[in-house]
Amino acid sequence: MMASHRSGFVLRELTNCLLDASCSACGTRLHGAETQRCYCDDCVQQLRPQEQHRCRRCSAECGPWSSIDRHCIYCRGRRLRFSQAVSLGPYAGLLRKEILAGKWSWSSARLEALARLLGERAAAQFREWEISLLLPIPQHWTRRLQRHFNPAERIGAELSRCSGIRQDLHVITRSRALKPQKRTPLGLRFENQKGSFRIVNSDQIRGQRILLTDDVLTTGATCSMAAAALMQAGARSCHVAVLARVTDGPG
Ligand SMILES: [Zn+2]
Ligand SMILES: [Zn+2]
């Protein structure tokens, strides 16, 4: 186990070194501070677009006349159990392409580079929310057989490295394997997630201000059910950080 952990780490470092030489997205040669990010400045602009008019609750990009203070057209009427969410931007274009490539890669370097961009953007937000603990959305063990790593865990690890906030992998687990949310009709996604999380160690949760991490947020059902379990176990607050917000249509 230790050996495989260590070889994974070495591979990751090696990939990072290789990626340092050129932009992971477009292949342009990187210079100066760009090498820390693995992306050229032009690609960073696309991966982390300026926030135009973003909902504070679900992080959806909305039209200039929409209400965004308490909820927006994308999250109105949904009983979300986390307080607020932050993301790099909408799940589209280059950001979508990089997330997909990162999730299905043998290396987590790409997802970590994206998480670094998120960590830079959201640092002030994490301080404002007084986050004290990072928890990645756990995968059921059967999912782990299909992938090399849990994307949420790698994103959380990078956010932890950037912010200095501790990540814990042992307090919340999946209690059952789910039908993938992608194949579940939107209206049934909250139902599909019901009772799917189990708190293993509530001592570690009581009084904590928690940041849940995941790759994308769609209906918010997954993060909401995890937040509900954590709040019931005594967490003080739950916020969410994801790479991208998938808008699935109003309501
Ligand atoms: Zn580039
Ligand atoms: Zn919203």
Coordinates of C-alpha atoms and ligand atoms in Angstrom, one line a residue:
M1 CA 0.0 0.0 0.0
M2 CA 2.8 2.4 1.0
A3 CA 4.8 1.5 -2.1
S4 CA 1.8 2.2 -4.4
H5 CA 1.1 5.5 -2.6
R6 CA 4.7 6.5 -3.0
S7 CA 4.9 5.5 -6.7
G8 CA 1.7 7.5 -7.3
F9 CA 3.3 10.5 -5.7
V10 CA 6.5 10.2 -7.8
L11 CA 4.5 9.8 -11.0
R12 CA 2.5 12.9 -10.1
E13 CA 5.6 14.9 -9.4
L14 CA 7.1 13.7 -12.7
T15 CA 4.0 14.7 -14.6
N16 CA 4.0 18.1 -13.0
C17 CA 7.6 18.6 -14.1
L18 CA 6.8 17.6 -17.7
L19 CA 3.6 19.8 -17.7
D20 CA 5.7 22.8 -16.4
A21 CA 7.4 23.1 -19.8
S22 CA 4.2 23.7 -21.8
C23 CA 0.6 24.7 -21.3
S24 CA -1.5 21.5 -20.5
A25 CA -4.4 22.8 -22.6
C26 CA -2.8 24.4 -25.8
G27 CA 0.8 23.3 -25.7
T28 CA 2.2 26.9 -25.7
R29 CA 5.6 27.2 -24.0
L30 CA 5.2 28.6 -20.4
H31 CA 7.2 31.4 -19.0
G32 CA 7.8 32.8 -15.5
A33 CA 4.9 32.5 -13.1
E34 CA 2.9 30.6 -15.7
T35 CA 5.0 27.5 -15.0
Q36 CA 3.5 27.3 -11.4
R37 CA 0.0 27.0 -13.0
C38 CA 0.6 24.5 -15.8
Y39 CA -1.5 26.8 -18.0
C40 CA -0.6 29.8 -20.1
D41 CA -2.3 33.2 -19.3
D42 CA -4.7 33.0 -22.2
C43 CA -5.9 29.5 -21.1
V44 CA -6.2 30.7 -17.5
Q45 CA -8.6 33.5 -18.7
Q46 CA -10.8 30.9 -20.3
L47 CA -10.6 28.4 -17.4
R48 CA -11.3 31.0 -14.8
P49 CA -13.6 33.6 -16.5
Q50 CA -14.4 36.9 -14.7
E51 CA -17.5 36.5 -12.6
Q52 CA -20.2 38.4 -14.4
H53 CA -23.3 37.8 -12.3
R54 CA -23.0 34.7 -10.3
C55 CA -25.4 33.2 -7.8
R56 CA -23.9 33.2 -4.3
R57 CA -25.8 30.1 -3.4
C58 CA -25.2 27.7 -6.3
S59 CA -22.5 29.5 -8.3
A60 CA -24.5 29.6 -11.6
E61 CA -23.8 32.4 -14.0
C62 CA -27.0 34.3 -14.5
G63 CA -28.3 37.1 -16.6
P64 CA -27.6 40.7 -15.4
W65 CA -31.2 41.2 -14.2
S66 CA -31.6 37.9 -12.2
S67 CA -31.7 37.9 -8.5
I68 CA -28.5 36.2 -7.1
D69 CA -28.4 37.1 -3.4
R70 CA -30.4 34.3 -1.9
H71 CA -31.1 32.1 -5.0
C72 CA -31.3 32.3 -8.7
I73 CA -33.4 30.8 -11.5
Y74 CA -31.3 27.6 -11.4
C75 CA -31.6 26.9 -7.7
R76 CA -34.9 28.5 -6.7
G77 CA -37.2 26.0 -5.0
R78 CA -34.4 23.5 -4.3
R79 CA -33.8 22.6 -0.7
L80 CA -30.0 22.8 -0.7
R81 CA -28.5 22.1 2.7
F82 CA -25.2 23.8 2.1
S83 CA -25.0 27.6 2.5
Q84 CA -23.0 28.8 -0.5
A85 CA -20.9 27.4 -3.4
V86 CA -17.9 28.6 -5.3
S87 CA -16.5 27.5 -8.7
L88 CA -14.1 28.4 -11.4
G89 CA -16.9 29.0 -13.9
P90 CA -19.7 27.4 -16.0
Y91 CA -19.1 23.8 -17.2
A92 CA -18.4 24.7 -20.9
G93 CA -15.7 25.2 -23.4
L94 CA -12.1 24.7 -22.3
L95 CA -13.0 24.2 -18.6
R96 CA -15.3 21.3 -19.5
K97 CA -12.7 19.8 -21.8
E98 CA -9.9 20.0 -19.2
I99 CA -12.2 18.5 -16.4
L100 CA -13.1 15.6 -18.6
A101 CA -9.5 15.0 -19.6
G102 CA -8.4 15.3 -16.0
K103 CA -11.0 12.9 -14.7
W104 CA -10.2 10.1 -17.1
S105 CA -6.5 10.5 -17.1
W106 CA -4.1 8.1 -15.3
S107 CA -2.6 11.1 -13.6
S108 CA -4.4 13.6 -11.3
A109 CA -2.0 16.5 -12.3
R110 CA -4.5 18.2 -14.5
L111 CA -7.3 18.3 -11.9
E112 CA -4.7 19.5 -9.3
A113 CA -3.7 22.4 -11.7
L114 CA -7.4 23.4 -12.0
A115 CA -7.9 23.1 -8.2
R116 CA -4.9 25.5 -7.8
L117 CA -6.7 28.1 -10.0
L118 CA -9.8 27.6 -7.8
G119 CA -7.7 27.9 -4.6
E120 CA -6.3 31.2 -5.8
R121 CA -9.7 32.6 -6.7
A122 CA -11.5 31.4 -3.5
A123 CA -8.8 32.0 -0.8
A124 CA -10.6 35.1 0.5
Q125 CA -14.0 33.3 0.4
F126 CA -12.6 30.4 2.5
R127 CA -11.4 32.9 5.1
E128 CA -14.7 34.7 5.1
W129 CA -16.5 31.4 5.6
E130 CA -13.9 30.5 8.3
I131 CA -13.5 27.0 6.9
S132 CA -11.8 24.7 9.4
L133 CA -12.1 21.3 7.6
L134 CA -12.1 20.1 4.0
L135 CA -14.1 17.0 3.1
P136 CA -14.1 15.6 -0.4
I137 CA -17.4 13.9 -1.6
P138 CA -16.5 10.2 -1.1
Q139 CA -16.8 7.6 -3.7
H140 CA -18.3 4.2 -3.1
W141 CA -15.5 1.5 -3.3
T142 CA -17.1 0.0 -6.4
R143 CA -16.5 3.3 -8.3
R144 CA -12.8 3.2 -7.2
L145 CA -12.4 0.1 -9.3
Q146 CA -13.3 2.0 -12.5
R147 CA -11.0 5.0 -11.9
H148 CA -7.4 5.6 -10.8
F149 CA -8.4 8.2 -8.1
N150 CA -11.4 10.1 -6.7
P151 CA -11.4 13.5 -8.4
A152 CA -13.0 15.2 -5.4
E153 CA -10.2 13.9 -3.2
R154 CA -7.4 15.2 -5.5
I155 CA -9.1 18.6 -5.7
G156 CA -9.5 18.8 -2.0
A157 CA -5.9 17.8 -1.5
E158 CA -4.7 20.7 -3.7
L159 CA -7.1 23.2 -2.0
S160 CA -5.7 22.0 1.3
R161 CA -2.2 22.6 0.2
C162 CA -3.0 26.1 -1.1
S163 CA -5.0 27.1 2.0
G164 CA -3.4 25.2 4.8
I165 CA -6.8 23.9 5.9
R166 CA -6.8 20.2 6.9
Q167 CA -8.5 17.6 4.6
D168 CA -9.9 14.5 6.3
L169 CA -10.7 11.4 4.3
H170 CA -12.1 9.3 7.1
V171 CA -15.2 11.0 8.6
I172 CA -17.8 10.5 5.8
T173 CA -18.3 7.5 3.5
R174 CA -20.8 6.3 0.9
S175 CA -23.2 3.8 2.5
R176 CA -24.4 2.3 -0.7
A177 CA -23.5 2.4 -4.4
L178 CA -25.7 4.7 -6.4
K179 CA -27.2 4.7 -9.8
P180 CA -24.9 7.3 -11.5
Q181 CA -26.5 10.7 -11.1
K182 CA -25.8 11.3 -14.8
R183 CA -28.2 8.5 -15.7
T184 CA -30.8 9.6 -13.2
P185 CA -33.6 12.0 -14.4
L186 CA -33.0 15.5 -12.9
G187 CA -36.2 15.4 -10.8
L188 CA -35.1 12.2 -9.1
R189 CA -31.5 13.1 -8.3
F190 CA -32.3 14.2 -4.7
E191 CA -34.3 11.0 -4.2
N192 CA -31.3 8.9 -5.6
Q193 CA -29.0 10.4 -3.0
K194 CA -31.2 9.9 0.0
G195 CA -29.4 8.1 2.8
S196 CA -26.3 7.6 0.7
F197 CA -23.8 9.1 3.1
R198 CA -22.7 7.7 6.5
I199 CA -20.8 9.7 9.1
V200 CA -18.0 7.5 10.5
N201 CA -16.6 9.9 13.1
S202 CA -18.9 12.6 14.3
D203 CA -16.3 13.8 16.9
Q204 CA -14.3 15.2 14.0
I205 CA -17.3 17.1 12.7
R206 CA -18.9 18.7 15.7
G207 CA -18.5 22.5 15.6
Q208 CA -16.6 22.5 12.3
R209 CA -17.1 24.9 9.4
I210 CA -16.8 22.4 6.5
L211 CA -15.9 22.9 2.9
L212 CA -17.2 20.0 0.7
T213 CA -15.2 19.5 -2.5
D214 CA -16.2 17.9 -5.8
D215 CA -15.5 18.2 -9.5
V216 CA -18.8 19.6 -10.7
L217 CA -22.1 20.8 -9.2
T218 CA -25.3 20.0 -11.2
T219 CA -28.5 19.9 -9.3
G220 CA -26.6 20.2 -6.0
A221 CA -28.2 16.9 -4.8
T222 CA -25.0 15.1 -3.9
C223 CA -23.5 18.0 -2.0
S224 CA -26.8 18.8 -0.4
M225 CA -27.3 15.3 1.0
A226 CA -23.7 15.2 2.3
A227 CA -24.2 18.6 3.9
A228 CA -27.5 17.3 5.5
A229 CA -25.7 14.3 7.1
L230 CA -22.9 16.6 8.3
M231 CA -25.2 19.2 9.8
Q232 CA -27.1 16.5 11.5
A233 CA -23.8 15.2 13.0
G234 CA -23.2 18.7 14.5
A235 CA -21.2 20.6 11.8
R236 CA -21.6 24.4 12.3
S237 CA -21.7 25.2 8.5
C238 CA -21.3 23.6 5.1
H239 CA -20.0 25.3 2.0
V240 CA -19.1 23.8 -1.4
A241 CA -16.1 24.3 -3.8
V242 CA -16.2 22.7 -7.2
L243 CA -14.3 23.2 -10.4
A244 CA -17.4 24.0 -12.5
R245 CA -21.2 24.6 -12.3
V246 CA -23.3 22.6 -14.7
T247 CA -26.5 24.5 -15.4
D248 CA -29.3 22.1 -16.1
G249 CA -32.1 24.4 -16.9
P250 CA -34.1 26.7 -14.7
G251 CA -35.9 25.3 -11.6
Ligands
ZN1 ZN -2.6 27.6 -23.1
ZN2 ZN -28.5 29.7 -7.7

